[in-house]
Amino acid sequence: MINLETPRKFEFLVSQAHQVATEIFRANSRKYDRDEHTYPKELDMLAAVIDGMNEGGALRGAGAGGVGEGNGSKRKSRDGNRNGSNIASLLGLTELSWGDVGLLLTMPRQGLGQAAIAAVADDEQLERFGGKWAAMAITEPEAGSDSAAIRTTATLEGDEYVLNGEKIFVTAGDRAELIVVWATLDREQGRAAIKSFVVERDNPGLILERLEHKLGIRASDTADFRLENCRIPKDNLLGSPEIERGRGFAGVMQTFDNTRPLVAGMAIGVARACLERTRELLSEAGVEVDYDLPPHAQVAAASELIAMESDWEAARLLTMQAAWMADNNKPNSLQASMAKAKAGRTATDIALRCVALCGSIGYGERELLEKWARDVKILDLFEGTQQIQLLIVARHLLGKTSAELK
Ligand SMILES: Cc1cc2nc3c(=O)[nH]c(=O)nc-3n(C[C@H](O)[C@H](O)[C@H](O)COP(=O)(O)OP(=O)(O)OC[C@H]3O[C@@H](n4cnc5c(N)ncnc54)[C@H](O)[C@@H]3O)c2cc1C
């Protein structure tokens, strides 16, 4: 049984996130959408506040780095349900995305790479890397949706791994302190040989090639890198260095079970912003939604808004379920992909329909609706596209392996 209200212990976290979303993110939204590649310096002050709150325990688990912490924990409430760091992260990131998802993606300490570190790092690695801003570098020119096609190699030489290859579209890649790089120990051995390695951003073998110009989330830097004889201590390999057939890739892929609900949550946050602003604009135009009347008894615009809100609610509930399952040690790969597919598609659809409902006001730069319609698309693309999530769902439901259903 899932309690679908915000757990009382996270109410403070949500209200703090809402304040940041309103006063810092919304206030700077347009500025950094225009000034692509300029670092939002307002976030430095925020990082210091977050560090202080984390030390005091107030924001425990509120960012991507917190996910996975809750998995395996023995702490449970009396009825066996646990709302831990996955739900906390989801609620915090959803609220911040309501403010501005581009700024969230470039917020110090929030990189999705920390989710990989939290999931598989040992105690010594957690001590070295925990709390640092970590980006995630999986994608290569020849390996997008098919991560098993990764060509970047990691070769053990003495006490070091030497990495060579190319990584593209790395969110926060230029600004992060660490980059979690996926590379293969032996291409002949396929998926099982793919491991993740922590590379310090200032490693001279990690060469920045370019920063992308993008449709949306323009406040967030997206970097392409070349790894050229990039030497890292062998202790920077996350997880086991052994190539165990059928296990290694499953290990790194499990990070997605924690991060996909978070990306779904970001989509839910942006979509809520669209719905709220559209309801206000419709109200200013004399169109009021009457929730006591059935949709067919309302004017068409109000009826459309209600239909979008119910679709949004379905996406939100699926996402909460996936994060709650992670907090309660229940296998959630299916639900994580369902949530990501539903939330990504629904939020993209809602953002464009809100622009349409508001007409020229929705399309112009005086409103943030046009920006949200551009920002939201990425949430249906990275961490696995819409089509890939549906493929994963189909494999689970039909009991097929990735070799049987491509
Ligand atoms: C702004 C931005 C930020 C990003 N951030 C990161 C990051 O931080 N780290 C990182 O590693 N990557 C990142 N990415 C990369 C992103 O994860 C990939 O773009 C995504 O995985 C898709 O890969 P691709 O672009 O190579 O498309 P492709 O894999 O070439 O896919 C192209 C199209 O074909 C479809 N398709 C592919 N295979 C199948 C199939 N088997 N069945 C049905 N349809 C299929 C896809 O859904 C898509 O519509 C980012 C990308 C962008 C745009």
XYZ file of N, CA and C and ligand atoms in Angstrom, residues 105 112 135-147 167-173 180 212 214 216-217 220-222 256 378 380-389 391 395 405-406, ligand 1:
191
model
N 19.757 21.071 -13.506
C 20.744 20.140 -14.083
C 22.162 20.677 -13.984
N 23.934 13.397 -11.926
C 23.445 12.017 -11.844
C 24.586 11.023 -11.613
N 29.322 14.151 -12.916
C 28.558 13.948 -14.156
C 28.680 12.478 -14.578
N 27.881 12.097 -15.573
C 27.832 10.696 -16.014
C 28.108 10.648 -17.513
N 29.150 9.909 -17.916
C 29.507 9.865 -19.342
C 29.370 8.445 -19.873
N 28.242 8.190 -20.510
C 27.985 6.876 -21.106
C 28.026 7.005 -22.632
N 27.321 8.015 -23.153
C 27.087 8.121 -24.598
C 28.368 8.381 -25.396
N 28.452 7.709 -26.550
C 29.570 7.886 -27.497
C 28.971 8.064 -28.893
N 29.789 8.496 -29.858
C 29.240 8.673 -31.209
C 28.571 7.402 -31.745
N 29.098 6.232 -31.390
C 28.529 4.972 -31.889
C 27.736 4.230 -30.830
N 27.532 4.847 -29.673
C 26.805 4.165 -28.595
C 25.875 5.156 -27.903
N 24.602 5.181 -28.321
C 23.596 6.032 -27.688
C 22.641 5.135 -26.930
N 21.540 4.797 -27.571
C 20.573 3.900 -26.921
C 21.197 2.545 -26.614
N 22.095 2.097 -27.462
C 22.718 0.790 -27.256
C 24.020 0.964 -26.481
N 23.902 1.034 -25.148
C 25.114 1.277 -24.338
C 26.090 0.108 -24.420
N 33.586 10.607 -25.467
C 32.295 10.680 -24.765
C 31.595 11.963 -25.192
N 30.319 11.844 -25.521
C 29.589 13.023 -26.009
C 28.330 13.266 -25.171
N 27.831 14.500 -25.250
C 26.587 14.878 -24.560
C 26.638 14.575 -23.062
N 27.682 15.051 -22.403
C 27.802 14.820 -20.961
C 27.210 16.026 -20.218
N 26.075 15.809 -19.566
C 25.432 16.895 -18.810
C 26.320 17.299 -17.641
N 26.550 18.603 -17.503
C 27.406 19.176 -16.450
C 28.854 18.717 -16.606
N 29.202 18.219 -17.773
C 30.546 17.666 -17.992
C 31.654 18.675 -17.778
N 31.860 10.206 -14.109
C 31.795 8.743 -14.073
C 31.741 8.267 -15.526
N 27.881 21.850 -26.418
C 26.770 21.830 -27.373
C 25.896 23.086 -27.255
N 21.905 24.070 -27.670
C 20.748 23.181 -27.583
C 19.402 23.897 -27.719
N 16.759 23.306 -25.629
C 16.289 23.678 -24.288
C 17.377 23.420 -23.253
N 16.995 23.454 -21.988
C 17.924 23.353 -20.833
C 19.262 24.027 -21.154
N 22.162 24.529 -18.664
C 22.973 23.358 -18.322
C 24.016 23.120 -19.413
N 25.284 22.954 -19.006
C 26.328 22.702 -20.018
C 26.300 21.241 -20.453
N 26.528 21.001 -21.725
C 26.541 19.643 -22.287
C 27.849 19.499 -23.065
N 20.198 2.960 -13.303
C 19.034 3.556 -13.969
C 17.736 3.334 -13.182
N 13.970 17.096 -23.430
C 15.140 16.276 -23.084
C 14.773 15.180 -22.080
N 12.340 13.298 -22.069
C 11.826 12.124 -22.778
C 12.924 11.490 -23.635
N 14.136 12.000 -23.480
C 15.224 11.562 -24.354
C 16.388 10.951 -23.555
N 16.978 11.760 -22.631
C 18.148 11.169 -21.936
C 17.732 10.219 -20.814
N 18.707 9.477 -20.307
C 18.458 8.334 -19.402
C 17.583 7.282 -20.095
N 17.700 7.192 -21.425
C 16.917 6.233 -22.202
C 15.711 6.910 -22.837
N 15.624 6.844 -24.157
C 14.535 7.526 -24.875
C 13.187 6.846 -24.601
N 12.130 7.511 -25.031
C 10.766 6.971 -24.944
C 10.712 5.542 -25.518
N 11.286 5.390 -26.720
C 11.216 4.085 -27.402
C 11.964 3.009 -26.606
N 13.097 3.391 -26.026
C 13.889 2.413 -25.258
C 13.160 2.007 -23.978
N 12.484 2.979 -23.344
C 11.714 2.613 -22.132
C 10.602 1.628 -22.499
N 10.595 -0.433 -24.934
C 11.242 -1.724 -25.242
C 11.526 -2.494 -23.940
N 10.016 -6.068 -22.807
C 10.854 -7.228 -22.432
C 10.418 -7.808 -21.095
N 14.541 -9.577 -27.824
C 13.669 -8.467 -28.236
C 14.505 -7.202 -28.360
N 14.828 -6.800 -29.603
C 15.672 -5.623 -29.840
C 14.873 -4.444 -30.283
C 20.953 17.595 -23.731
C 21.433 16.188 -23.605
C 22.052 15.776 -22.452
C 22.551 14.479 -22.336
N 23.206 14.104 -21.196
C 23.846 12.910 -21.147
C 24.679 12.558 -20.050
O 24.816 13.293 -19.063
N 25.367 11.393 -20.112
C 25.250 10.545 -21.165
O 25.910 9.515 -21.154
N 24.433 10.815 -22.213
C 23.740 11.985 -22.226
N 22.943 12.295 -23.299
C 22.804 11.354 -24.391
C 21.446 10.658 -24.391
O 21.343 9.782 -23.311
C 21.327 9.963 -25.751
O 21.119 10.996 -26.699
C 20.222 8.960 -25.793
O 20.588 7.830 -25.056
C 19.897 8.513 -27.232
O 21.042 8.145 -27.907
P 21.341 8.735 -29.375
O 21.202 10.210 -29.300
O 22.635 8.177 -29.861
O 20.162 8.208 -30.269
P 20.028 6.780 -30.970
O 20.321 5.684 -30.013
O 20.793 6.805 -32.252
O 18.469 6.751 -31.284
C 17.870 7.524 -32.327
C 16.378 7.198 -32.349
O 16.180 5.782 -32.571
C 15.403 5.213 -31.524
N 15.879 3.873 -31.229
C 17.159 3.476 -30.988
N 17.208 2.154 -30.776
C 15.929 1.687 -30.839
C 15.314 0.403 -30.699
N 16.032 -0.688 -30.392
N 13.972 0.310 -30.852
C 13.217 1.423 -31.153
N 13.752 2.664 -31.316
C 15.073 2.800 -31.160
C 15.623 6.144 -30.332
O 14.581 6.067 -29.396
C 15.689 7.502 -31.004
O 14.399 7.968 -31.248
C 22.391 13.566 -23.413
C 21.745 13.983 -24.587
C 21.266 15.263 -24.688
C 20.581 15.678 -25.952
